[in-house]
CSV table of C-alpha atoms in Angstrom, one decimal:
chain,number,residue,atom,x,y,z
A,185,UNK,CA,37.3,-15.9,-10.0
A,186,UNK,CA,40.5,-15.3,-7.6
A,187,UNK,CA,40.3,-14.3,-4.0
A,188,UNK,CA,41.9,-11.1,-4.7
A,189,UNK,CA,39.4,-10.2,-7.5
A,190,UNK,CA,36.5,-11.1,-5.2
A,191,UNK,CA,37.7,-9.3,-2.7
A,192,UNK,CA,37.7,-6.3,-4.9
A,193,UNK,CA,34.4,-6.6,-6.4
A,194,UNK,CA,32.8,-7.2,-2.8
A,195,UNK,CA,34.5,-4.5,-1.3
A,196,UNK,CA,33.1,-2.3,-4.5
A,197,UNK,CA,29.8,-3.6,-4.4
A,198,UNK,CA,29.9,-3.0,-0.4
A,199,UNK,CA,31.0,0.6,-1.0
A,200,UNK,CA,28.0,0.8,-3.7
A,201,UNK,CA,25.5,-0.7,-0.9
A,202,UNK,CA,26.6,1.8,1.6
A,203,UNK,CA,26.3,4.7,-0.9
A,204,UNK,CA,22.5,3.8,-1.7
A,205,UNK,CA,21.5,3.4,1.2
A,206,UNK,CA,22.5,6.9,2.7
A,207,UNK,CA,21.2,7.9,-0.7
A,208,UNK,CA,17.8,6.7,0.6
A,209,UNK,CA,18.3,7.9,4.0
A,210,UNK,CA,18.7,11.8,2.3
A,211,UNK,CA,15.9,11.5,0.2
A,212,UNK,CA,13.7,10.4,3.3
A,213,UNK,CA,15.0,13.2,5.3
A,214,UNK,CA,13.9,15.3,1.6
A,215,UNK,CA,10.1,13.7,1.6
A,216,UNK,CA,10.0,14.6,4.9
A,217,UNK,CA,11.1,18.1,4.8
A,218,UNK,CA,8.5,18.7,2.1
A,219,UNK,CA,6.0,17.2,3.8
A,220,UNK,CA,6.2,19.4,6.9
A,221,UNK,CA,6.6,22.3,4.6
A,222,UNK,CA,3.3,22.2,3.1
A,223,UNK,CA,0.6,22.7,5.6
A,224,UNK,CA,-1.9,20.3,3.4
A,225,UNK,CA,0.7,17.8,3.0
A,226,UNK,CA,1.1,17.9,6.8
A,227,UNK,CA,-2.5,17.7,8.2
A,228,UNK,CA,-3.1,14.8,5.5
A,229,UNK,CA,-0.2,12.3,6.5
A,230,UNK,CA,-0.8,12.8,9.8
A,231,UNK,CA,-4.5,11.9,9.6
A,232,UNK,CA,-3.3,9.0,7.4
A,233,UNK,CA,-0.8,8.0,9.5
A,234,UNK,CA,-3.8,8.1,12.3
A,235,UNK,CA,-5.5,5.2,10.7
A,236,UNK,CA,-4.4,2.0,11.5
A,237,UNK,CA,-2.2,-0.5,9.4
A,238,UNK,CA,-1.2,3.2,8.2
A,239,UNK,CA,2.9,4.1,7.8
A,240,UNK,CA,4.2,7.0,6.6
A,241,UNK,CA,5.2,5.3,3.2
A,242,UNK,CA,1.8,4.7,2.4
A,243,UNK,CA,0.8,8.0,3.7
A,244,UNK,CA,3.0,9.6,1.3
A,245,UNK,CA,2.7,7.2,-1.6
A,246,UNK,CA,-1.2,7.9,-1.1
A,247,UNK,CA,-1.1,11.6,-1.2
A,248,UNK,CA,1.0,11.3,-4.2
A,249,UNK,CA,-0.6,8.9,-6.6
A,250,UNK,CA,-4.0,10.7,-5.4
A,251,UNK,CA,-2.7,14.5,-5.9
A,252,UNK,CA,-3.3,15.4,-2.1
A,253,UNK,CA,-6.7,13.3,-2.7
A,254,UNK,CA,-7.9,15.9,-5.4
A,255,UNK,CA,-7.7,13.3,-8.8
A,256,UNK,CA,-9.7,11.0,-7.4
A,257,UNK,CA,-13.6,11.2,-6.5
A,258,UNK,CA,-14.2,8.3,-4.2
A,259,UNK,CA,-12.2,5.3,-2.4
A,260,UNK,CA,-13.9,3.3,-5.1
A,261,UNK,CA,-12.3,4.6,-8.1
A,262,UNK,CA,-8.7,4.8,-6.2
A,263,UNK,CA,-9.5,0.8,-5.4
A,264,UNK,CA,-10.1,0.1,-9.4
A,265,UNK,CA,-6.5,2.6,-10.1
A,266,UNK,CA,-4.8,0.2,-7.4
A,267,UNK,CA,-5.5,-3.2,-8.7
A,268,UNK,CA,-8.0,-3.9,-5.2
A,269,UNK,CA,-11.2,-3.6,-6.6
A,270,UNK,CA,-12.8,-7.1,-8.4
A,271,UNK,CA,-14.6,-7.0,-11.8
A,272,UNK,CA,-17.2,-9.4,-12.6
A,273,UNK,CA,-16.4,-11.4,-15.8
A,274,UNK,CA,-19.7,-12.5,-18.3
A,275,UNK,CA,-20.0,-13.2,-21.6
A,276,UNK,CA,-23.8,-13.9,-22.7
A,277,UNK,CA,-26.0,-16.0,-20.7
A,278,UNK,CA,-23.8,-18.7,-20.0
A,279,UNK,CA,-20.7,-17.4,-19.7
A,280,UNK,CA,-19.2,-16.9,-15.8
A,281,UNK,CA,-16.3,-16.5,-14.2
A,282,UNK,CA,-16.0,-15.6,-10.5
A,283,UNK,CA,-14.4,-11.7,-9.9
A,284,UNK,CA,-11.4,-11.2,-10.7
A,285,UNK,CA,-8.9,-8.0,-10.1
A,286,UNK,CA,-7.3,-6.0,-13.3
A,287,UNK,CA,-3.6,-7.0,-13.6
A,288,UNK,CA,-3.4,-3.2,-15.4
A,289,UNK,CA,-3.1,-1.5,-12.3
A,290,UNK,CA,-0.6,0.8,-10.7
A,291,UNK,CA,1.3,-2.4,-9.0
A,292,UNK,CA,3.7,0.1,-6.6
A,293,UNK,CA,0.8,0.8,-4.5
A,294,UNK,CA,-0.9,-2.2,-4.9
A,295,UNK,CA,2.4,-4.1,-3.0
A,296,UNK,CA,2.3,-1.2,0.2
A,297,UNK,CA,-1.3,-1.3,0.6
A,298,UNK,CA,-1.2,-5.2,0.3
A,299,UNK,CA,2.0,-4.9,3.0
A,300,UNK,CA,0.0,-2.6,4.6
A,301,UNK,CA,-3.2,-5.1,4.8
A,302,UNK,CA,-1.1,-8.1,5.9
A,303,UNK,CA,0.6,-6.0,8.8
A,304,UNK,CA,-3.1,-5.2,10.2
A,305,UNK,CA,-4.4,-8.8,9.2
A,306,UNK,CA,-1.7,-10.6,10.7
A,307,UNK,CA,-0.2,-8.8,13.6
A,308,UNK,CA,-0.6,-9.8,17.4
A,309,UNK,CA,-2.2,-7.0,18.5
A,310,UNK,CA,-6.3,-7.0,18.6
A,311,UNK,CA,-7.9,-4.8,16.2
A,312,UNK,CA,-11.0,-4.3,13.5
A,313,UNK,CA,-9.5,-5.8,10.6
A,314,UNK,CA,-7.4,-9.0,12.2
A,315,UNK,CA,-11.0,-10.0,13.8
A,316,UNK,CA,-12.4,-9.7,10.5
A,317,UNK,CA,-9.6,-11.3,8.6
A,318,UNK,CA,-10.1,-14.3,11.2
A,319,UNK,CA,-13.5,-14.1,10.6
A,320,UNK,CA,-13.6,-14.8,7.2
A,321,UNK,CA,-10.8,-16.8,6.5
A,322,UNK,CA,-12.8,-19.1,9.1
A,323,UNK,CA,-15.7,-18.8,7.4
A,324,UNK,CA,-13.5,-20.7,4.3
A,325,UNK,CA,-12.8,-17.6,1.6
A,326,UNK,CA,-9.5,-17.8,-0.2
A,327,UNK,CA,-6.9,-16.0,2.3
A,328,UNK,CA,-5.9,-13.4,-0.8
A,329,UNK,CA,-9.3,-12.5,-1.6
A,330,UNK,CA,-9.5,-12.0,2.3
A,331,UNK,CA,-6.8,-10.2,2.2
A,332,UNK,CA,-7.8,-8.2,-0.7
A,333,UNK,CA,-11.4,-6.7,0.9
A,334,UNK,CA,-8.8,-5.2,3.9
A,335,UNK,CA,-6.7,-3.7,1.1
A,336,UNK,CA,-10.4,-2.0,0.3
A,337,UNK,CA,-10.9,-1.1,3.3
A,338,UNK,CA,-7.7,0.2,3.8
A,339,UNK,CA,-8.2,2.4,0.9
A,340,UNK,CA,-12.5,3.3,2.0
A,341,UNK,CA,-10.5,4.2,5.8
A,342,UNK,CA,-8.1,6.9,4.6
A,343,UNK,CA,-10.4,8.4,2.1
A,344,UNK,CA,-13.2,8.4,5.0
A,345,UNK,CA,-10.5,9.9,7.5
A,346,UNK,CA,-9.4,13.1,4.6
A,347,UNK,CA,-12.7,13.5,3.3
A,348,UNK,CA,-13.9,14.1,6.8
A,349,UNK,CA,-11.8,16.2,8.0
């Protein structure tokens, strides 16, 4: 490839960048808007954005994929949807494996709310679910599977915070 067709295709591919990302900018601004126009919408991601390890991403991406909390009936059910909640695998009487998550679940909110549990887990800043990351990966469990009972937790916390209130 010549300089001067580089220079063309990275000053395209620049110009392409730039466009998508005020593209995502706008449709920020959009969710936003919509959010603040719906009192329900409004109340719930700000009581969801209350709750700690909590952003508005997965504020939104929550009230979303659960319908404004209506399609699911508890946190448990939303933990099996997201791919957080472990299944026990047995065949017979002598058949074990230890538990094991479904790879069949919805994988976009599995990656914010596992984001979401290694900001809490991990960050400098004392609080509920670091001590008890600490705690347990101390204890020797598998750092994922650590990291996977905050996910739940995660998930039991914001139902908790919109089913009470």
């Amino acid at each position: 490839m010549s300089k001067e067709n580089y220079a063309c295709k990275s000053k395209r591919l620049k110009r392409q960048i730039k466009d998508l990302e005020l593209s995502i900018v706008e449709i920020e601004q959009e969710i936003e808007r919509l959010m603040q126009s719906n009192a329900t919408l409004a109340h719930q991601h700000k009581l969801l954005c209350s709750s700690d390890g909590v952003g508005k991403k997965v504020a939104v991406k929550m009230i979303v994929e659960t319908n404004t909390f209506k399609d699911f009936k508890n946190a448990r059910q939303f933990c099996c949807h997201a791919g957080v909640a472990p299944f026990r695998y047995d065949s017979g009487t002598s058949v074990r494996s230890k538990s094991k998550v479904s790879h069949r679940a919805d994988k976009s909110i599995k990656v914010l709310l596992h984001l979401a549990a290694l900001s809490v887990a991990t960050r400098k800043k004392d609080g509920e679910l670091r001590e008890y990351y600490a705690r347990k990966v101390a204890e020797g469990k598998n750092k994922m599977s650590v990291l996977n009972a905050v996910r739940a937790k995660l998930v039991l916390r914001m139902f908790a915070v919109i089913k009470l209130n």
